[in-house]
mmCIF file with all atom_site columns, C-alpha atoms in Angstrom:
data_model
loop_
_atom_site.group_PDB
_atom_site.id
_atom_site.type_symbol
_atom_site.label_atom_id
_atom_site.label_alt_id
_atom_site.label_comp_id
_atom_site.label_asym_id
_atom_site.label_entity_id
_atom_site.label_seq_id
_atom_site.pdbx_PDB_ins_code
_atom_site.Cartn_x
_atom_site.Cartn_y
_atom_site.Cartn_z
_atom_site.occupancy
_atom_site.B_iso_or_equiv
_atom_site.pdbx_formal_charge
_atom_site.auth_seq_id
_atom_site.auth_comp_id
_atom_site.auth_asym_id
_atom_site.auth_atom_id
_atom_site.pdbx_PDB_model_num
ATOM 1   C CA . ARG F 1 1   ? 0.000  0.000  0.000   1.00 0.00 ? 1   ARG F CA 1
ATOM 2   C CA . PRO F 1 2   ? 2.802  2.540  0.539   1.00 0.00 ? 2   PRO F CA 1
ATOM 3   C CA . HIS F 1 3   ? 3.426  2.665  -3.236  1.00 0.00 ? 3   HIS F CA 1
ATOM 4   C CA . GLY F 1 4   ? -0.270 3.438  -3.825  1.00 0.00 ? 4   GLY F CA 1
ATOM 5   C CA . VAL F 1 5   ? -0.037 6.376  -1.462  1.00 0.00 ? 5   VAL F CA 1
ATOM 6   C CA . GLN F 1 6   ? 3.148  7.589  -3.180  1.00 0.00 ? 6   GLN F CA 1
ATOM 7   C CA . LEU F 1 7   ? 1.585  7.268  -6.643  1.00 0.00 ? 7   LEU F CA 1
ATOM 8   C CA . HIS F 1 8   ? -1.496 9.100  -5.384  1.00 0.00 ? 8   HIS F CA 1
ATOM 9   C CA . LEU F 1 9   ? 0.689  11.963 -4.123  1.00 0.00 ? 9   LEU F CA 1
ATOM 10  C CA . LEU F 1 10  ? 2.658  11.993 -7.387  1.00 0.00 ? 10  LEU F CA 1
ATOM 11  C CA . ALA F 1 11  ? -0.563 12.256 -9.394  1.00 0.00 ? 11  ALA F CA 1
ATOM 12  C CA . ARG F 1 12  ? -1.805 15.112 -7.236  1.00 0.00 ? 12  ARG F CA 1
ATOM 13  C CA . ALA F 1 13  ? 1.583  16.852 -7.322  1.00 0.00 ? 13  ALA F CA 1
ATOM 14  C CA . THR F 1 14  ? 1.525  16.588 -11.119 1.00 0.00 ? 14  THR F CA 1
ATOM 15  C CA . ALA F 1 15  ? -1.961 18.108 -11.261 1.00 0.00 ? 15  ALA F CA 1
ATOM 16  C CA . VAL F 1 16  ? -0.925 21.006 -9.018  1.00 0.00 ? 16  VAL F CA 1
ATOM 17  C CA . TRP F 1 17  ? 2.197  21.493 -11.122 1.00 0.00 ? 17  TRP F CA 1
ATOM 18  C CA . GLY F 1 18  ? -0.093 21.739 -14.159 1.00 0.00 ? 18  GLY F CA 1
ATOM 19  C CA . ALA F 1 19  ? -1.865 24.614 -12.429 1.00 0.00 ? 19  ALA F CA 1
ATOM 20  C CA . LEU F 1 20  ? 1.534  26.151 -11.641 1.00 0.00 ? 20  LEU F CA 1
ATOM 21  C CA . LEU F 1 21  ? 2.504  25.808 -15.319 1.00 0.00 ? 21  LEU F CA 1
ATOM 22  C CA . VAL F 1 22  ? -0.649 27.630 -16.434 1.00 0.00 ? 22  VAL F CA 1
ATOM 23  C CA . THR F 1 23  ? 0.100  30.288 -13.818 1.00 0.00 ? 23  THR F CA 1
ATOM 24  C CA . ALA F 1 24  ? 3.669  30.671 -15.104 1.00 0.00 ? 24  ALA F CA 1
ATOM 25  C CA . LEU F 1 25  ? 2.460  30.962 -18.691 1.00 0.00 ? 25  LEU F CA 1
ATOM 26  C CA . GLY F 1 26  ? -0.006 33.654 -17.636 1.00 0.00 ? 26  GLY F CA 1
ATOM 27  C CA . ASP F 1 27  ? 2.792  35.440 -15.827 1.00 0.00 ? 27  ASP F CA 1
ATOM 28  C CA . GLY F 1 28  ? 4.915  35.331 -18.989 1.00 0.00 ? 28  GLY F CA 1
ATOM 29  C CA . VAL F 1 29  ? 2.081  36.757 -21.093 1.00 0.00 ? 29  VAL F CA 1
ATOM 30  C CA . LEU F 1 30  ? 1.528  39.491 -18.512 1.00 0.00 ? 30  LEU F CA 1
ATOM 31  C CA . ARG F 1 31  ? 5.239  40.337 -18.613 1.00 0.00 ? 31  ARG F CA 1
ATOM 32  C CA . GLU F 1 32  ? 5.661  40.315 -22.397 1.00 0.00 ? 32  GLU F CA 1
ATOM 33  C CA . VAL F 1 33  ? 2.329  41.817 -23.488 1.00 0.00 ? 33  VAL F CA 1
ATOM 34  C CA . VAL F 1 34  ? 1.259  44.114 -20.690 1.00 0.00 ? 34  VAL F CA 1
ATOM 35  C CA . LEU F 1 35  ? 4.542  45.202 -19.130 1.00 0.00 ? 35  LEU F CA 1
ATOM 36  C CA . ARG F 1 36  ? 6.854  45.151 -22.150 1.00 0.00 ? 36  ARG F CA 1
ATOM 37  C CA . VAL F 1 37  ? 4.554  46.088 -25.051 1.00 0.00 ? 37  VAL F CA 1
ATOM 38  C CA . LEU F 1 38  ? 1.673  48.082 -23.599 1.00 0.00 ? 38  LEU F CA 1
ATOM 39  C CA . LEU F 1 39  ? 3.427  49.799 -20.697 1.00 0.00 ? 39  LEU F CA 1
ATOM 40  C CA . ARG F 1 40  ? 6.929  49.805 -22.289 1.00 0.00 ? 40  ARG F CA 1
ATOM 41  C CA . VAL F 1 41  ? 8.603  48.716 -19.055 1.00 0.00 ? 41  VAL F CA 1
ATOM 42  C CA . PRO F 1 42  ? 12.345 48.024 -19.535 1.00 0.00 ? 42  PRO F CA 1
ATOM 43  C CA . GLU F 1 43  ? 13.137 44.311 -19.891 1.00 0.00 ? 43  GLU F CA 1
ATOM 44  C CA . ARG F 1 44  ? 15.054 43.946 -16.628 1.00 0.00 ? 44  ARG F CA 1
ATOM 45  C CA . VAL F 1 45  ? 12.344 45.688 -14.608 1.00 0.00 ? 45  VAL F CA 1
ATOM 46  C CA . ALA F 1 46  ? 9.638  43.644 -16.353 1.00 0.00 ? 46  ALA F CA 1
ATOM 47  C CA . HIS F 1 47  ? 11.459 40.419 -15.415 1.00 0.00 ? 47  HIS F CA 1
ATOM 48  C CA . GLN F 1 48  ? 11.761 41.542 -11.804 1.00 0.00 ? 48  GLN F CA 1
ATOM 49  C CA . LEU F 1 49  ? 8.076  42.501 -11.576 1.00 0.00 ? 49  LEU F CA 1
ATOM 50  C CA . SER F 1 50  ? 7.173  39.220 -13.254 1.00 0.00 ? 50  SER F CA 1
ATOM 51  C CA . ALA F 1 51  ? 9.207  37.313 -10.684 1.00 0.00 ? 51  ALA F CA 1
ATOM 52  C CA . ILE F 1 52  ? 7.339  39.035 -7.846  1.00 0.00 ? 52  ILE F CA 1
ATOM 53  C CA . CYS F 1 53  ? 4.002  38.192 -9.490  1.00 0.00 ? 53  CYS F CA 1
ATOM 54  C CA . ALA F 1 54  ? 5.087  34.568 -9.976  1.00 0.00 ? 54  ALA F CA 1
ATOM 55  C CA . PHE F 1 55  ? 6.227  34.326 -6.354  1.00 0.00 ? 55  PHE F CA 1
ATOM 56  C CA . VAL F 1 56  ? 2.823  35.501 -5.108  1.00 0.00 ? 56  VAL F CA 1
ATOM 57  C CA . ALA F 1 57  ? 0.818  33.493 -7.650  1.00 0.00 ? 57  ALA F CA 1
ATOM 58  C CA . PHE F 1 58  ? 2.729  30.240 -7.008  1.00 0.00 ? 58  PHE F CA 1
ATOM 59  C CA . THR F 1 59  ? 2.237  30.687 -3.284  1.00 0.00 ? 59  THR F CA 1
ATOM 60  C CA . TRP F 1 60  ? -1.494 31.178 -3.789  1.00 0.00 ? 60  TRP F CA 1
ATOM 61  C CA . VAL F 1 61  ? -1.837 28.119 -6.070  1.00 0.00 ? 61  VAL F CA 1
ATOM 62  C CA . VAL F 1 62  ? -0.037 25.872 -3.576  1.00 0.00 ? 62  VAL F CA 1
ATOM 63  C CA . TRP F 1 63  ? -1.967 27.314 -0.633  1.00 0.00 ? 63  TRP F CA 1
ATOM 64  C CA . ALA F 1 64  ? -5.289 26.849 -2.460  1.00 0.00 ? 64  ALA F CA 1
ATOM 65  C CA . SER F 1 65  ? -4.503 23.237 -3.358  1.00 0.00 ? 65  SER F CA 1
ATOM 66  C CA . TRP F 1 66  ? -2.793 22.268 -0.100  1.00 0.00 ? 66  TRP F CA 1
ATOM 67  C CA . SER F 1 67  ? -5.681 20.433 1.560   1.00 0.00 ? 67  SER F CA 1
ATOM 68  C CA . TRP F 1 68  ? -6.126 18.368 -1.618  1.00 0.00 ? 68  TRP F CA 1
ATOM 69  C CA . LEU F 1 69  ? -2.399 17.737 -2.180  1.00 0.00 ? 69  LEU F CA 1
ATOM 70  C CA . ARG F 1 70  ? -1.826 16.621 1.428   1.00 0.00 ? 70  ARG F CA 1
ATOM 71  C CA . PRO F 1 71  ? 1.846  15.651 1.722   1.00 0.00 ? 71  PRO F CA 1
ATOM 72  C CA . THR F 1 72  ? 2.176  14.817 5.412   1.00 0.00 ? 72  THR F CA 1
ATOM 73  C CA . THR F 1 73  ? 5.898  14.382 5.983   1.00 0.00 ? 73  THR F CA 1
ATOM 74  C CA . VAL F 1 74  ? 9.005  16.485 5.460   1.00 0.00 ? 74  VAL F CA 1
ATOM 75  C CA . ARG F 1 75  ? 10.294 13.807 3.084   1.00 0.00 ? 75  ARG F CA 1
ATOM 76  C CA . ALA F 1 76  ? 7.117  13.917 0.975   1.00 0.00 ? 76  ALA F CA 1
ATOM 77  C CA . CYS F 1 77  ? 7.217  17.719 0.857   1.00 0.00 ? 77  CYS F CA 1
ATOM 78  C CA . CYS F 1 78  ? 10.854 17.704 -0.257  1.00 0.00 ? 78  CYS F CA 1
ATOM 79  C CA . ALA F 1 79  ? 10.023 15.126 -2.929  1.00 0.00 ? 79  ALA F CA 1
ATOM 80  C CA . VAL F 1 80  ? 7.095  17.211 -4.229  1.00 0.00 ? 80  VAL F CA 1
ATOM 81  C CA . GLY F 1 81  ? 9.118  20.430 -4.233  1.00 0.00 ? 81  GLY F CA 1
ATOM 82  C CA . GLY F 1 82  ? 12.029 18.749 -5.998  1.00 0.00 ? 82  GLY F CA 1
ATOM 83  C CA . TYR F 1 83  ? 9.658  17.187 -8.527  1.00 0.00 ? 83  TYR F CA 1
ATOM 84  C CA . TRP F 1 84  ? 8.100  20.588 -9.293  1.00 0.00 ? 84  TRP F CA 1
ATOM 85  C CA . LEU F 1 85  ? 11.523 22.183 -9.636  1.00 0.00 ? 85  LEU F CA 1
ATOM 86  C CA . VAL F 1 86  ? 12.797 19.497 -12.049 1.00 0.00 ? 86  VAL F CA 1
ATOM 87  C CA . LEU F 1 87  ? 9.619  19.619 -14.165 1.00 0.00 ? 87  LEU F CA 1
ATOM 88  C CA . THR F 1 88  ? 9.782  23.409 -14.331 1.00 0.00 ? 88  THR F CA 1
ATOM 89  C CA . LEU F 1 89  ? 13.437 23.467 -15.357 1.00 0.00 ? 89  LEU F CA 1
ATOM 90  C CA . LEU F 1 90  ? 12.874 20.767 -17.997 1.00 0.00 ? 90  LEU F CA 1
ATOM 91  C CA . VAL F 1 91  ? 9.898  22.588 -19.515 1.00 0.00 ? 91  VAL F CA 1
ATOM 92  C CA . GLU F 1 92  ? 11.603 26.008 -19.443 1.00 0.00 ? 92  GLU F CA 1
ATOM 93  C CA . THR F 1 93  ? 14.705 24.556 -21.079 1.00 0.00 ? 93  THR F CA 1
ATOM 94  C CA . ALA F 1 94  ? 12.675 22.730 -23.735 1.00 0.00 ? 94  ALA F CA 1
ATOM 95  C CA . ILE F 1 95  ? 10.626 25.838 -24.552 1.00 0.00 ? 95  ILE F CA 1
ATOM 96  C CA . GLY F 1 96  ? 13.764 27.966 -24.789 1.00 0.00 ? 96  GLY F CA 1
ATOM 97  C CA . LEU F 1 97  ? 15.615 25.499 -27.008 1.00 0.00 ? 97  LEU F CA 1
ATOM 98  C CA . LEU F 1 98  ? 12.581 24.891 -29.225 1.00 0.00 ? 98  LEU F CA 1
ATOM 99  C CA . GLY F 1 99  ? 12.194 28.669 -29.456 1.00 0.00 ? 99  GLY F CA 1
ATOM 100 C CA . GLY F 1 100 ? 15.664 28.903 -30.968 1.00 0.00 ? 100 GLY F CA 1
ATOM 101 C CA . LEU F 1 101 ? 17.672 29.992 -27.928 1.00 0.00 ? 101 LEU F CA 1
ATOM 102 C CA . SER F 1 102 ? 21.050 28.414 -27.298 1.00 0.00 ? 102 SER F CA 1
ATOM 103 C CA . LEU F 1 103 ? 21.619 27.011 -23.834 1.00 0.00 ? 103 LEU F CA 1
ATOM 104 C CA . LEU F 1 104 ? 23.974 29.910 -23.041 1.00 0.00 ? 104 LEU F CA 1
ATOM 105 C CA . LYS F 1 105 ? 21.437 32.484 -24.226 1.00 0.00 ? 105 LYS F CA 1
ATOM 106 C CA . LEU F 1 106 ? 18.720 30.729 -22.207 1.00 0.00 ? 106 LEU F CA 1
ATOM 107 C CA . LEU F 1 107 ? 20.855 30.882 -19.060 1.00 0.00 ? 107 LEU F CA 1
ATOM 108 C CA . ALA F 1 108 ? 21.563 34.565 -19.740 1.00 0.00 ? 108 ALA F CA 1
ATOM 109 C CA . THR F 1 109 ? 17.819 35.328 -19.568 1.00 0.00 ? 109 THR F CA 1
ATOM 110 C CA . TYR F 1 110 ? 17.808 34.433 -15.869 1.00 0.00 ? 110 TYR F CA 1
ATOM 111 C CA . ASP F 1 111 ? 18.419 37.376 -13.635 1.00 0.00 ? 111 ASP F CA 1
ATOM 112 C CA . MET F 1 112 ? 18.725 37.129 -9.861  1.00 0.00 ? 112 MET F CA 1
ATOM 113 C CA . ALA F 1 113 ? 14.960 37.190 -9.264  1.00 0.00 ? 113 ALA F CA 1
ATOM 114 C CA . TRP F 1 114 ? 13.921 34.104 -11.248 1.00 0.00 ? 114 TRP F CA 1
ATOM 115 C CA . PRO F 1 115 ? 16.290 31.641 -9.512  1.00 0.00 ? 115 PRO F CA 1
ATOM 116 C CA . LEU F 1 116 ? 14.848 32.914 -6.218  1.00 0.00 ? 116 LEU F CA 1
ATOM 117 C CA . VAL F 1 117 ? 11.334 32.133 -7.499  1.00 0.00 ? 117 VAL F CA 1
ATOM 118 C CA . LEU F 1 118 ? 12.448 28.660 -8.575  1.00 0.00 ? 118 LEU F CA 1
ATOM 119 C CA . GLY F 1 119 ? 13.992 28.074 -5.155  1.00 0.00 ? 119 GLY F CA 1
ATOM 120 C CA . TRP F 1 120 ? 10.768 29.207 -3.521  1.00 0.00 ? 120 TRP F CA 1
ATOM 121 C CA . LEU F 1 121 ? 8.799  26.816 -5.738  1.00 0.00 ? 121 LEU F CA 1
ATOM 122 C CA . GLY F 1 122 ? 10.988 23.950 -4.568  1.00 0.00 ? 122 GLY F CA 1
ATOM 123 C CA . LEU F 1 123 ? 10.607 24.938 -0.909  1.00 0.00 ? 123 LEU F CA 1
ATOM 124 C CA . LEU F 1 124 ? 6.895  25.780 -0.959  1.00 0.00 ? 124 LEU F CA 1
ATOM 125 C CA . PRO F 1 125 ? 5.589  22.332 0.065   1.00 0.00 ? 125 PRO F CA 1
ATOM 126 C CA . LEU F 1 126 ? 7.935  22.235 3.052   1.00 0.00 ? 126 LEU F CA 1
ATOM 127 C CA . VAL F 1 127 ? 7.071  25.808 4.044   1.00 0.00 ? 127 VAL F CA 1
ATOM 128 C CA . MET F 1 128 ? 3.372  24.967 3.819   1.00 0.00 ? 128 MET F CA 1
ATOM 129 C CA . LEU F 1 129 ? 3.807  21.859 5.964   1.00 0.00 ? 129 LEU F CA 1
ATOM 130 C CA . LEU F 1 130 ? 5.790  23.706 8.615   1.00 0.00 ? 130 LEU F CA 1
ATOM 131 C CA . THR F 1 131 ? 3.430  26.705 8.780   1.00 0.00 ? 131 THR F CA 1
ATOM 132 C CA . GLN F 1 132 ? 0.115  24.860 8.873   1.00 0.00 ? 132 GLN F CA 1
ATOM 133 C CA . PRO F 1 133 ? -1.617 24.857 12.247  1.00 0.00 ? 133 PRO F CA 1
#
C-alpha cells in the first residue's frame, strides 16, 4: 500500500504542477504583453516585476490546493518540491531550445529574481507543511 499512497501523491503533485505551469504561462504573457509592449517597461524591470508576481501566484496556487495535495511528511514535501523544480526546469529549457535559444542564451535570460522564485517553488511544500496549524 505505501506505493499506492506515493503514486497518489505523485498524481496530485503533477496536477498542481499543471496549475503552476498555467500560472507561469499567464505570468509570462503578462510580462511580455502588458509590461513590455503596452506599458513599455524596460526588460530587466519587467522580469523583476514578473518574478514578484510569480512568487505571489505560485504561493497562492499551492496554498489553495494544499488540503487536496496533502503531503504529510518532510520527506514527501521535499520530494514534491524537488519534482516541481525538475519539471519546471525541464519545460523552461525545452521551450527555450525549441524557441531557438542556445543554452547559453537561455541561461543569460535568468536574472537574480527568477532563480529565487524557482527556489521558492521547490521549498513551498515544506514551508506549507511547517506553517500549517
